[in-house]
Amino acid sequence: MYSFLFKYIIIGDTGVGKSCLLLQFTDKRFQPVHDLTIGVEFGARMITIDNKAIKLQIWDTAGQESFRSITRSYYRGSAGALLVYDITRRDTFNHLTCWLKDARSYANSNMTIILIGNKSDMESKRAVSYEEGKQFADENGLIFLETSAKTASNVEEAFVNTASKIYEKIQKGDFDINNESFGIKLGAPTSKQDGTDQKPAGGGCCK
Amino acid sequence: MRVLFSKENVFVYPPEIEKGIKGTISLCSLDKGSIFLCWIPEIEEKEEQDSILPSSSSIQSPNGKNPLAASTIIEIDDQNSWVVRVHVKELKSIKKYTPNIGTPYIIITSKKGTAFFPFFFEHGGVREFLKSLSSIIHLKKSNLDSNFFTVFDFSDPVQRSLSSMNLSDDFFNKEDTFSGNNGSNSRKQRDHYNNNQHATPDFNDDLTFGHDMELHNQDQEKEDRYSLLSSTNQLKKAQEISLLTSPSPLQSQSSSSSSSSSSSVVNTTSISPTSNKTTSSVINIVGNNNNNNNNNNNNNNSNTSSSLSKSTNGLSFSALLSRSSSPSASTSPISIEKLGNNNNNTSNITSPIPSPSSKFLSASGGSDNDNTNSNSSNNNNNNNNNNGSLSTSPTNKRALKREISSSIFDNFAKVTQLAKSAQKNIFEEPAKRIDNHFRNLIGSKSSVGSSLSPQHPNSQYFDILNESGSSLNASSDYFTPFNISSLNFSIELGANRRECNPMSPSEWYSYFDDEGRICLANQQILLKKIFYGGIEESIRQEVWPFLLGVYSFDSTYSSREVAKYEKTQQYQTVKKQWESISCEQESRFSKYQSRKLLIQKDVIRTDRLHPLFIQGEDDIESNPNLHLMRDILLTYSFFNFDIGYVQGMSDLLSPIISVMGGAAKEVESFWCFKGLMDRLESNFHKDQNGMHHQLSTLSKLLKFIDLELFNHLEANNGANMYFFFQSVLICFKREFPFHDVLTLWEILWSNYMTKNLPIFMCLSILIKERNQILEENMAFDQILKLINEKANRMDLEDILVDAESMVRYFIIKQMSIDTDKSLIKLKESISIY
């Protein structure tokens, strides 16, 4: 049972840790090596905001450019996007503009985007400073967090903060909630969507 | 004797003689202008045959009668040879097969219904043969199949008038021209039969090819029973008739008077006392089969076209196996050998202990019950032999049929596969007829679902069948495929798979000739074998390079050595291209740098739990197999620079490395990988055109086959079929356990039937979930989740069987004029041989 269902999409270059972030969020565990994602995988978890149960349904997409034409189709119908880069790899940060452009053109305009600099545990190999990340986020109107899927640092916050933001927008009336193309669904007592249970429900991302 | 045409090097492949028999086919004019089609084996082969053959007793029938000996048209030579001699007037049809690869061959059917062994024209000559033949008799090319020729007999007024009316082929096929002594009488009967058939279409409603039903003028010789058994579309009839002619006394007496026409027809089957014997033999075949295959078949309800044609092929061979030392000696088919004591088995298994399937059978058989009884009632003569155990209930009839099919397939499976499927084709191809059959099946059996016992494992399908049957009536569309896959084809196809063991080393080596080639005919057998059974683990390493085009089948041992050397050189050359890039160069070659990085990153993320690819440290160098994978991928990215490296390739490579045996086989692994990439290259194009094309074909296919499900997906943004992206991209690598993937891939590479099997696999996976998708009104994301979660929980065999039945259903389902071009292309790309 949930009051709202939000759909997320996780995007970013290959190997930045998208699947690991999802696994950490849904299963609260870390896998140093994760199967590379092909196409799209899936995870879900319940969170609580303002005493309301909110189900997050998360699409984890493949990062390689070749698959872009497929993953683009998942932008539509997403309420939130996690745009991830790897703080130890400069090029993943450099590609952000490109990702953002994609997101802006294929997603609905009200999509909430959070920029995530992942692998914050690897400070010694850092190639992108926190400030740079923050600045890019501010310039583009994104939320910003540095996370570590390995230590779970800020992972919960990344997903929850995004949900709070979306929830705020709903309160402000930015969305037509009955229009599912915004990636938001109202929970109904008789809803058929309650197949997943309260806690770590997904795991769809790991095989 | 004058020889009009002669062609050497024409082979037949009787089941016992693996090497086949070489011979000469000829058209000879004997006395008084009668022309015979002859096939005479080469003399020096004879002794060898005798030694190869099983002991003669195994093919001698116990009853000491040679069913064929009395025939005037087929002469089985007295001298233990395999001569075939047929008067050309006794030919009924000829089907020509000229496969793109493989030996062309023809299948000849006589008017008595005997199908001869396929004649393989090892050195060509089919066309000349047909040309010569058509100069002697009138051959009419079928409208439905340009490779199918009906022999025209203008002495027959019925055929002549039909000809002038230009009716369809199957009508002609059905027409049994009889130019014998009692022509007028038999023709009358035949006409009666035709009338009857048209007046009461239900008569045929459990026959696979209802309209092909053909009754013979049985008041000839007793061998007609065998002729009946021999011809593909006549086997059913043989069963029908034999069963019809053997009802319990009670049944036959109690039934009401039937139409005179049908009675006259059926009576022809049971005129002389000798025919009784034969009839019981037929039934005994059934009993025996039942005995063998009861386990397999109890849950099966298949009485499909394919199963029947399979079995008939087996029988047709057995009919020709007859070899006699004297015309009167017993030389009956193998099948007869098994006769004699199985009546009881049949009844024990099928009627007193009704299995779920027999419940279904009896329920579904209801509609032809009346016909059965009315026909059988006219055959009092025949009751004596059957001691009432075979009461010809519809239950039995159906059960028997299906058991016939499997068992005979079992018996003849190995050697006769090629020819069998070929002959099957004759009757499978006219899609219209099959479709009609299914229509009948649906239309007339609407009571099936409701009368099923609730515990029947398949009852849900019958319910569906039932529903779709009624909607079918309304929409005049066909039923949706799950019915097919559940009820008809897949059971039979499943038997195929179950009974086909993985190819063993000894079998594999047996395909090679002295110089190391595999001839075209063997290739076809080999590929079909692989399609149904896969390959034994120990020889994968040797077979895969052939399947992946590293070596061609017609290369010799020595030419392969040469090729191996050249390929090694070529690989080393390409490999050096990137190996020789210095660090300094690399630092100014960002494209190479990032490609290399990506490959290294992905290699350790591929099958990381497989023992071969477990990495020690976070380093590729710690495991030689990972190192090898990196090297091959990097070399390939130089070999095919346009594609470079795309994620998914490592998934394609790891099974190859595991099969080829690691670092020692680096070169061969590379070329195998290259061969696989040749098949799948378009999947990895930057614009993804290959993927989009396949997924959109899948989408159209679904629309064509299951409109309701398609409409649901379309309404939920799912018509793009993206949930099968991963499956299609890497050929189900992640959808099945590793060892299953190896089997699946070699099955796909056999290219048997279609190169597009993955699409049909997707289709069957989706359709398996159709009920849940529709009932729960699933949205796109839910379907994606559903499909994703099925990974590693599917039974490969199950999916393959379903996929094959989908292919077959797709083939026979008629397309409308506005059918999408890509589907027509898809259809054209499928060849069922």
PDB file of N, CA and C in Angstrom, chain B residues 93-169:
ATOM      1  N   SER B  93       1.842 -39.155 -57.567  1.00  0.00           N
ATOM      2  CA  SER B  93       2.373 -37.802 -57.437  1.00  0.00           C
ATOM      3  C   SER B  93       3.874 -37.864 -57.256  1.00  0.00           C
ATOM      4  N   ILE B  94       4.503 -36.777 -57.559  1.00  0.00           N
ATOM      5  CA  ILE B  94       5.947 -36.668 -57.377  1.00  0.00           C
ATOM      6  C   ILE B  94       6.225 -35.332 -56.733  1.00  0.00           C
ATOM      7  N   LYS B  95       6.993 -35.412 -55.693  1.00  0.00           N
ATOM      8  CA  LYS B  95       7.397 -34.167 -55.050  1.00  0.00           C
ATOM      9  C   LYS B  95       8.892 -34.008 -55.211  1.00  0.00           C
ATOM     10  N   LYS B  96       9.251 -32.857 -55.695  1.00  0.00           N
ATOM     11  CA  LYS B  96      10.661 -32.598 -55.971  1.00  0.00           C
ATOM     12  C   LYS B  96      11.239 -31.727 -54.874  1.00  0.00           C
ATOM     13  N   TYR B  97      12.415 -32.063 -54.419  1.00  0.00           N
ATOM     14  CA  TYR B  97      13.090 -31.230 -53.442  1.00  0.00           C
ATOM     15  C   TYR B  97      14.449 -30.839 -53.979  1.00  0.00           C
ATOM     16  N   THR B  98      14.665 -29.588 -54.112  1.00  0.00           N
ATOM     17  CA  THR B  98      15.989 -29.145 -54.534  1.00  0.00           C
ATOM     18  C   THR B  98      16.490 -28.126 -53.533  1.00  0.00           C
ATOM     19  N   PRO B  99      16.977 -28.620 -52.405  1.00  0.00           N
ATOM     20  CA  PRO B  99      17.446 -27.694 -51.374  1.00  0.00           C
ATOM     21  C   PRO B  99      18.660 -26.922 -51.859  1.00  0.00           C
ATOM     22  N   ASN B 100      18.837 -25.758 -51.289  1.00  0.00           N
ATOM     23  CA  ASN B 100      19.971 -24.931 -51.680  1.00  0.00           C
ATOM     24  C   ASN B 100      21.278 -25.633 -51.389  1.00  0.00           C
ATOM     25  N   ILE B 101      21.319 -26.225 -50.214  1.00  0.00           N
ATOM     26  CA  ILE B 101      22.472 -27.066 -49.957  1.00  0.00           C
ATOM     27  C   ILE B 101      21.936 -28.464 -49.799  1.00  0.00           C
ATOM     28  N   GLY B 102      22.650 -29.394 -50.253  1.00  0.00           N
ATOM     29  CA  GLY B 102      22.215 -30.764 -50.096  1.00  0.00           C
ATOM     30  C   GLY B 102      21.796 -31.346 -51.427  1.00  0.00           C
ATOM     31  N   THR B 103      21.572 -32.648 -51.364  1.00  0.00           N
ATOM     32  CA  THR B 103      21.287 -33.374 -52.583  1.00  0.00           C
ATOM     33  C   THR B 103      19.823 -33.229 -52.955  1.00  0.00           C
ATOM     34  N   PRO B 104      19.553 -32.962 -54.214  1.00  0.00           N
ATOM     35  CA  PRO B 104      18.153 -32.927 -54.625  1.00  0.00           C
ATOM     36  C   PRO B 104      17.567 -34.338 -54.608  1.00  0.00           C
ATOM     37  N   TYR B 105      16.306 -34.416 -54.297  1.00  0.00           N
ATOM     38  CA  TYR B 105      15.692 -35.727 -54.281  1.00  0.00           C
ATOM     39  C   TYR B 105      14.209 -35.603 -54.602  1.00  0.00           C
ATOM     40  N   ILE B 106      13.613 -36.733 -54.895  1.00  0.00           N
ATOM     41  CA  ILE B 106      12.186 -36.736 -55.186  1.00  0.00           C
ATOM     42  C   ILE B 106      11.517 -37.803 -54.335  1.00  0.00           C
ATOM     43  N   ILE B 107      10.264 -37.557 -54.093  1.00  0.00           N
ATOM     44  CA  ILE B 107       9.469 -38.560 -53.399  1.00  0.00           C
ATOM     45  C   ILE B 107       8.303 -38.910 -54.299  1.00  0.00           C
ATOM     46  N   ILE B 108       8.177 -40.178 -54.565  1.00  0.00           N
ATOM     47  CA  ILE B 108       7.160 -40.648 -55.488  1.00  0.00           C
ATOM     48  C   ILE B 108       6.097 -41.396 -54.703  1.00  0.00           C
ATOM     49  N   THR B 109       4.875 -41.091 -55.004  1.00  0.00           N
ATOM     50  CA  THR B 109       3.782 -41.810 -54.372  1.00  0.00           C
ATOM     51  C   THR B 109       3.027 -42.563 -55.449  1.00  0.00           C
ATOM     52  N   SER B 110       2.674 -43.773 -55.150  1.00  0.00           N
ATOM     53  CA  SER B 110       1.895 -44.519 -56.120  1.00  0.00           C
ATOM     54  C   SER B 110       0.415 -44.358 -55.827  1.00  0.00           C
ATOM     55  N   LYS B 111      -0.380 -44.759 -56.760  1.00  0.00           N
ATOM     56  CA  LYS B 111      -1.817 -44.619 -56.572  1.00  0.00           C
ATOM     57  C   LYS B 111      -2.320 -45.493 -55.451  1.00  0.00           C
ATOM     58  N   LYS B 112      -1.571 -46.523 -55.191  1.00  0.00           N
ATOM     59  CA  LYS B 112      -1.987 -47.358 -54.069  1.00  0.00           C
ATOM     60  C   LYS B 112      -1.616 -46.706 -52.753  1.00  0.00           C
ATOM     61  N   GLY B 113      -0.992 -45.592 -52.829  1.00  0.00           N
ATOM     62  CA  GLY B 113      -0.676 -44.889 -51.607  1.00  0.00           C
ATOM     63  C   GLY B 113       0.710 -45.200 -51.084  1.00  0.00           C
ATOM     64  N   THR B 114       1.444 -45.998 -51.780  1.00  0.00           N
ATOM     65  CA  THR B 114       2.790 -46.277 -51.312  1.00  0.00           C
ATOM     66  C   THR B 114       3.689 -45.098 -51.626  1.00  0.00           C
ATOM     67  N   ALA B 115       4.373 -44.649 -50.607  1.00  0.00           N
ATOM     68  CA  ALA B 115       5.406 -43.654 -50.868  1.00  0.00           C
ATOM     69  C   ALA B 115       6.725 -44.388 -50.886  1.00  0.00           C
ATOM     70  N   PHE B 116       7.456 -44.214 -51.931  1.00  0.00           N
ATOM     71  CA  PHE B 116       8.733 -44.898 -52.018  1.00  0.00           C
ATOM     72  C   PHE B 116       9.770 -44.145 -51.219  1.00  0.00           C
ATOM     73  N   PHE B 117      10.876 -44.795 -51.038  1.00  0.00           N
ATOM     74  CA  PHE B 117      11.989 -44.067 -50.450  1.00  0.00           C
ATOM     75  C   PHE B 117      12.244 -42.822 -51.265  1.00  0.00           C
ATOM     76  N   PRO B 118      12.658 -41.766 -50.603  1.00  0.00           N
ATOM     77  CA  PRO B 118      13.121 -40.639 -51.406  1.00  0.00           C
ATOM     78  C   PRO B 118      14.308 -41.087 -52.254  1.00  0.00           C
ATOM     79  N   PHE B 119      14.314 -40.663 -53.484  1.00  0.00           N
ATOM     80  CA  PHE B 119      15.456 -40.958 -54.351  1.00  0.00           C
ATOM     81  C   PHE B 119      16.354 -39.734 -54.388  1.00  0.00           C
ATOM     82  N   PHE B 120      17.540 -39.932 -53.920  1.00  0.00           N
ATOM     83  CA  PHE B 120      18.485 -38.821 -53.876  1.00  0.00           C
ATOM     84  C   PHE B 120      19.347 -38.835 -55.135  1.00  0.00           C
ATOM     85  N   PHE B 121      19.269 -37.783 -55.877  1.00  0.00           N
ATOM     86  CA  PHE B 121      20.042 -37.680 -57.111  1.00  0.00           C
ATOM     87  C   PHE B 121      21.390 -37.073 -56.779  1.00  0.00           C
ATOM     88  N   GLU B 122      22.297 -37.928 -56.418  1.00  0.00           N
ATOM     89  CA  GLU B 122      23.571 -37.438 -55.900  1.00  0.00           C
ATOM     90  C   GLU B 122      24.307 -36.598 -56.932  1.00  0.00           C
ATOM     91  N   HIS B 123      24.130 -36.934 -58.172  1.00  0.00           N
ATOM     92  CA  HIS B 123      24.796 -36.152 -59.222  1.00  0.00           C
ATOM     93  C   HIS B 123      23.785 -35.348 -60.043  1.00  0.00           C
ATOM     94  N   GLY B 124      22.732 -34.943 -59.400  1.00  0.00           N
ATOM     95  CA  GLY B 124      21.740 -34.142 -60.104  1.00  0.00           C
ATOM     96  C   GLY B 124      20.913 -34.977 -61.072  1.00  0.00           C
ATOM     97  N   GLY B 125      20.080 -34.311 -61.803  1.00  0.00           N
ATOM     98  CA  GLY B 125      19.306 -34.999 -62.822  1.00  0.00           C
ATOM     99  C   GLY B 125      17.824 -35.066 -62.539  1.00  0.00           C
ATOM    100  N   VAL B 126      17.399 -34.371 -61.482  1.00  0.00           N
ATOM    101  CA  VAL B 126      15.976 -34.406 -61.158  1.00  0.00           C
ATOM    102  C   VAL B 126      15.151 -33.799 -62.281  1.00  0.00           C
ATOM    103  N   ARG B 127      15.649 -32.688 -62.756  1.00  0.00           N
ATOM    104  CA  ARG B 127      14.907 -31.985 -63.780  1.00  0.00           C
ATOM    105  C   ARG B 127      14.763 -32.834 -65.044  1.00  0.00           C
ATOM    106  N   GLU B 128      15.881 -33.452 -65.443  1.00  0.00           N
ATOM    107  CA  GLU B 128      15.831 -34.284 -66.648  1.00  0.00           C
ATOM    108  C   GLU B 128      14.874 -35.457 -66.454  1.00  0.00           C
ATOM    109  N   PHE B 129      14.949 -36.002 -65.253  1.00  0.00           N
ATOM    110  CA  PHE B 129      14.069 -37.133 -64.964  1.00  0.00           C
ATOM    111  C   PHE B 129      12.606 -36.714 -65.109  1.00  0.00           C
ATOM    112  N   LEU B 130      12.270 -35.588 -64.516  1.00  0.00           N
ATOM    113  CA  LEU B 130      10.881 -35.144 -64.583  1.00  0.00           C
ATOM    114  C   LEU B 130      10.487 -34.815 -66.019  1.00  0.00           C
ATOM    115  N   LYS B 131      11.441 -34.276 -66.730  1.00  0.00           N
ATOM    116  CA  LYS B 131      11.166 -33.930 -68.108  1.00  0.00           C
ATOM    117  C   LYS B 131      10.852 -35.188 -68.924  1.00  0.00           C
ATOM    118  N   SER B 132      11.702 -36.190 -68.730  1.00  0.00           N
ATOM    119  CA  SER B 132      11.452 -37.434 -69.445  1.00  0.00           C
ATOM    120  C   SER B 132      10.116 -38.030 -69.053  1.00  0.00           C
ATOM    121  N   LEU B 133       9.887 -37.982 -67.771  1.00  0.00           N
ATOM    122  CA  LEU B 133       8.649 -38.592 -67.293  1.00  0.00           C
ATOM    123  C   LEU B 133       7.436 -37.859 -67.858  1.00  0.00           C
ATOM    124  N   SER B 134       7.553 -36.531 -67.891  1.00  0.00           N
ATOM    125  CA  SER B 134       6.396 -35.783 -68.355  1.00  0.00           C
ATOM    126  C   SER B 134       6.173 -35.952 -69.859  1.00  0.00           C
ATOM    127  N   SER B 135       7.191 -36.467 -70.539  1.00  0.00           N
ATOM    128  CA  SER B 135       6.946 -36.755 -71.946  1.00  0.00           C
ATOM    129  C   SER B 135       6.166 -38.054 -72.112  1.00  0.00           C
ATOM    130  N   ILE B 136       6.086 -38.809 -71.049  1.00  0.00           N
ATOM    131  CA  ILE B 136       5.392 -40.089 -71.123  1.00  0.00           C
ATOM    132  C   ILE B 136       3.997 -39.990 -70.510  1.00  0.00           C
ATOM    133  N   ILE B 137       3.949 -39.395 -69.342  1.00  0.00           N
ATOM    134  CA  ILE B 137       2.647 -39.221 -68.699  1.00  0.00           C
ATOM    135  C   ILE B 137       2.429 -37.734 -68.455  1.00  0.00           C
ATOM    136  N   HIS B 138       1.210 -37.421 -68.209  1.00  0.00           N
ATOM    137  CA  HIS B 138       0.888 -36.016 -68.003  1.00  0.00           C
ATOM    138  C   HIS B 138       1.109 -35.653 -66.542  1.00  0.00           C
ATOM    139  N   LEU B 139       2.056 -34.744 -66.324  1.00  0.00           N
ATOM    140  CA  LEU B 139       2.314 -34.294 -64.960  1.00  0.00           C
ATOM    141  C   LEU B 139       1.718 -32.906 -64.790  1.00  0.00           C
ATOM    142  N   LYS B 140       0.926 -32.780 -63.761  1.00  0.00           N
ATOM    143  CA  LYS B 140       0.333 -31.469 -63.533  1.00  0.00           C
ATOM    144  C   LYS B 140       0.999 -30.826 -62.328  1.00  0.00           C
ATOM    145  N   LYS B 141       1.509 -29.655 -62.543  1.00  0.00           N
ATOM    146  CA  LYS B 141       2.169 -28.945 -61.449  1.00  0.00           C
ATOM    147  C   LYS B 141       1.110 -28.403 -60.499  1.00  0.00           C
ATOM    148  N   SER B 142       1.371 -28.554 -59.227  1.00  0.00           N
ATOM    149  CA  SER B 142       0.400 -28.085 -58.248  1.00  0.00           C
ATOM    150  C   SER B 142       0.335 -26.570 -58.220  1.00  0.00           C
ATOM    151  N   ASN B 143      -0.841 -26.066 -58.000  1.00  0.00           N
ATOM    152  CA  ASN B 143      -0.976 -24.611 -57.875  1.00  0.00           C
ATOM    153  C   ASN B 143      -0.374 -24.115 -56.579  1.00  0.00           C
ATOM    154  N   LEU B 144      -0.411 -24.967 -55.602  1.00  0.00           N
ATOM    155  CA  LEU B 144       0.047 -24.542 -54.286  1.00  0.00           C
ATOM    156  C   LEU B 144       1.549 -24.682 -54.135  1.00  0.00           C
ATOM    157  N   ASP B 145       2.094 -25.662 -54.846  1.00  0.00           N
ATOM    158  CA  ASP B 145       3.497 -25.944 -54.640  1.00  0.00           C
ATOM    159  C   ASP B 145       4.098 -26.317 -55.985  1.00  0.00           C
ATOM    160  N   SER B 146       4.982 -25.485 -56.448  1.00  0.00           N
ATOM    161  CA  SER B 146       5.500 -25.702 -57.784  1.00  0.00           C
ATOM    162  C   SER B 146       6.414 -26.910 -57.861  1.00  0.00           C
ATOM    163  N   ASN B 147       6.724 -27.484 -56.709  1.00  0.00           N
ATOM    164  CA  ASN B 147       7.561 -28.674 -56.731  1.00  0.00           C
ATOM    165  C   ASN B 147       6.752 -29.955 -56.597  1.00  0.00           C
ATOM    166  N   PHE B 148       5.461 -29.821 -56.646  1.00  0.00           N
ATOM    167  CA  PHE B 148       4.603 -30.979 -56.444  1.00  0.00           C
ATOM    168  C   PHE B 148       3.851 -31.263 -57.738  1.00  0.00           C
ATOM    169  N   PHE B 149       3.990 -32.484 -58.204  1.00  0.00           N
ATOM    170  CA  PHE B 149       3.386 -32.847 -59.475  1.00  0.00           C
ATOM    171  C   PHE B 149       2.390 -33.975 -59.272  1.00  0.00           C
ATOM    172  N   THR B 150       1.248 -33.779 -59.820  1.00  0.00           N
ATOM    173  CA  THR B 150       0.263 -34.839 -59.796  1.00  0.00           C
ATOM    174  C   THR B 150       0.266 -35.512 -61.155  1.00  0.00           C
ATOM    175  N   VAL B 151       0.192 -36.815 -61.130  1.00  0.00           N
ATOM    176  CA  VAL B 151       0.130 -37.528 -62.396  1.00  0.00           C
ATOM    177  C   VAL B 151      -1.315 -37.557 -62.852  1.00  0.00           C
ATOM    178  N   PHE B 152      -1.490 -37.170 -64.075  1.00  0.00           N
ATOM    179  CA  PHE B 152      -2.847 -37.074 -64.587  1.00  0.00           C
ATOM    180  C   PHE B 152      -3.220 -38.299 -65.389  1.00  0.00           C
ATOM    181  N   ASP B 153      -4.377 -38.752 -65.159  1.00  0.00           N
ATOM    182  CA  ASP B 153      -4.817 -39.918 -65.894  1.00  0.00           C
ATOM    183  C   ASP B 153      -6.057 -39.537 -66.680  1.00  0.00           C
ATOM    184  N   PHE B 154      -5.851 -39.305 -67.943  1.00  0.00           N
ATOM    185  CA  PHE B 154      -6.983 -38.825 -68.727  1.00  0.00           C
ATOM    186  C   PHE B 154      -7.957 -39.938 -69.081  1.00  0.00           C
ATOM    187  N   SER B 155      -7.579 -41.141 -68.739  1.00  0.00           N
ATOM    188  CA  SER B 155      -8.552 -42.202 -68.962  1.00  0.00           C
ATOM    189  C   SER B 155      -9.646 -42.140 -67.905  1.00  0.00           C
ATOM    190  N   ASP B 156      -9.388 -41.385 -66.888  1.00  0.00           N
ATOM    191  CA  ASP B 156     -10.381 -41.279 -65.836  1.00  0.00           C
ATOM    192  C   ASP B 156     -11.276 -40.070 -66.089  1.00  0.00           C
ATOM    193  N   PRO B 157     -12.538 -40.308 -66.315  1.00  0.00           N
ATOM    194  CA  PRO B 157     -13.433 -39.200 -66.652  1.00  0.00           C
ATOM    195  C   PRO B 157     -13.548 -38.188 -65.527  1.00  0.00           C
ATOM    196  N   VAL B 158     -13.467 -38.673 -64.310  1.00  0.00           N
ATOM    197  CA  VAL B 158     -13.633 -37.727 -63.213  1.00  0.00           C
ATOM    198  C   VAL B 158     -12.478 -36.743 -63.180  1.00  0.00           C
ATOM    199  N   GLN B 159     -11.290 -37.308 -63.294  1.00  0.00           N
ATOM    200  CA  GLN B 159     -10.140 -36.412 -63.286  1.00  0.00           C
ATOM    201  C   GLN B 159     -10.163 -35.462 -64.458  1.00  0.00           C
ATOM    202  N   ARG B 160     -10.611 -35.999 -65.565  1.00  0.00           N
ATOM    203  CA  ARG B 160     -10.623 -35.166 -66.739  1.00  0.00           C
ATOM    204  C   ARG B 160     -11.552 -33.983 -66.542  1.00  0.00           C
ATOM    205  N   SER B 161     -12.721 -34.290 -66.045  1.00  0.00           N
ATOM    206  CA  SER B 161     -13.659 -33.181 -65.879  1.00  0.00           C
ATOM    207  C   SER B 161     -13.189 -32.228 -64.792  1.00  0.00           C
ATOM    208  N   LEU B 162     -12.588 -32.786 -63.768  1.00  0.00           N
ATOM    209  CA  LEU B 162     -12.068 -31.910 -62.725  1.00  0.00           C
ATOM    210  C   LEU B 162     -10.966 -31.027 -63.281  1.00  0.00           C
ATOM    211  N   SER B 163     -10.197 -31.644 -64.140  1.00  0.00           N
ATOM    212  CA  SER B 163      -9.117 -30.889 -64.746  1.00  0.00           C
ATOM    213  C   SER B 163      -9.652 -29.711 -65.536  1.00  0.00           C
ATOM    214  N   SER B 164     -10.688 -30.000 -66.262  1.00  0.00           N
ATOM    215  CA  SER B 164     -11.229 -28.922 -67.076  1.00  0.00           C
ATOM    216  C   SER B 164     -11.841 -27.831 -66.204  1.00  0.00           C
ATOM    217  N   MET B 165     -12.238 -28.241 -65.024  1.00  0.00           N
ATOM    218  CA  MET B 165     -12.791 -27.222 -64.122  1.00  0.00           C
ATOM    219  C   MET B 165     -11.695 -26.474 -63.384  1.00  0.00           C
ATOM    220  N   ASN B 166     -10.490 -26.992 -63.520  1.00  0.00           N
ATOM    221  CA  ASN B 166      -9.343 -26.357 -62.884  1.00  0.00           C
ATOM    222  C   ASN B 166      -9.523 -26.205 -61.384  1.00  0.00           C
ATOM    223  N   LEU B 167      -9.845 -27.295 -60.784  1.00  0.00           N
ATOM    224  CA  LEU B 167     -10.028 -27.254 -59.334  1.00  0.00           C
ATOM    225  C   LEU B 167      -8.684 -27.344 -58.634  1.00  0.00           C
ATOM    226  N   SER B 168      -8.757 -27.182 -57.363  1.00  0.00           N
ATOM    227  CA  SER B 168      -7.507 -27.103 -56.617  1.00  0.00           C
ATOM    228  C   SER B 168      -6.877 -28.479 -56.478  1.00  0.00           C
ATOM    229  N   ASP B 169      -5.631 -28.443 -56.101  1.00  0.00           N
ATOM    230  CA  ASP B 169      -4.853 -29.672 -56.101  1.00  0.00           C
ATOM    231  C   ASP B 169      -5.361 -30.698 -55.130  1.00  0.00           C
TER     232      ASP B 169
END
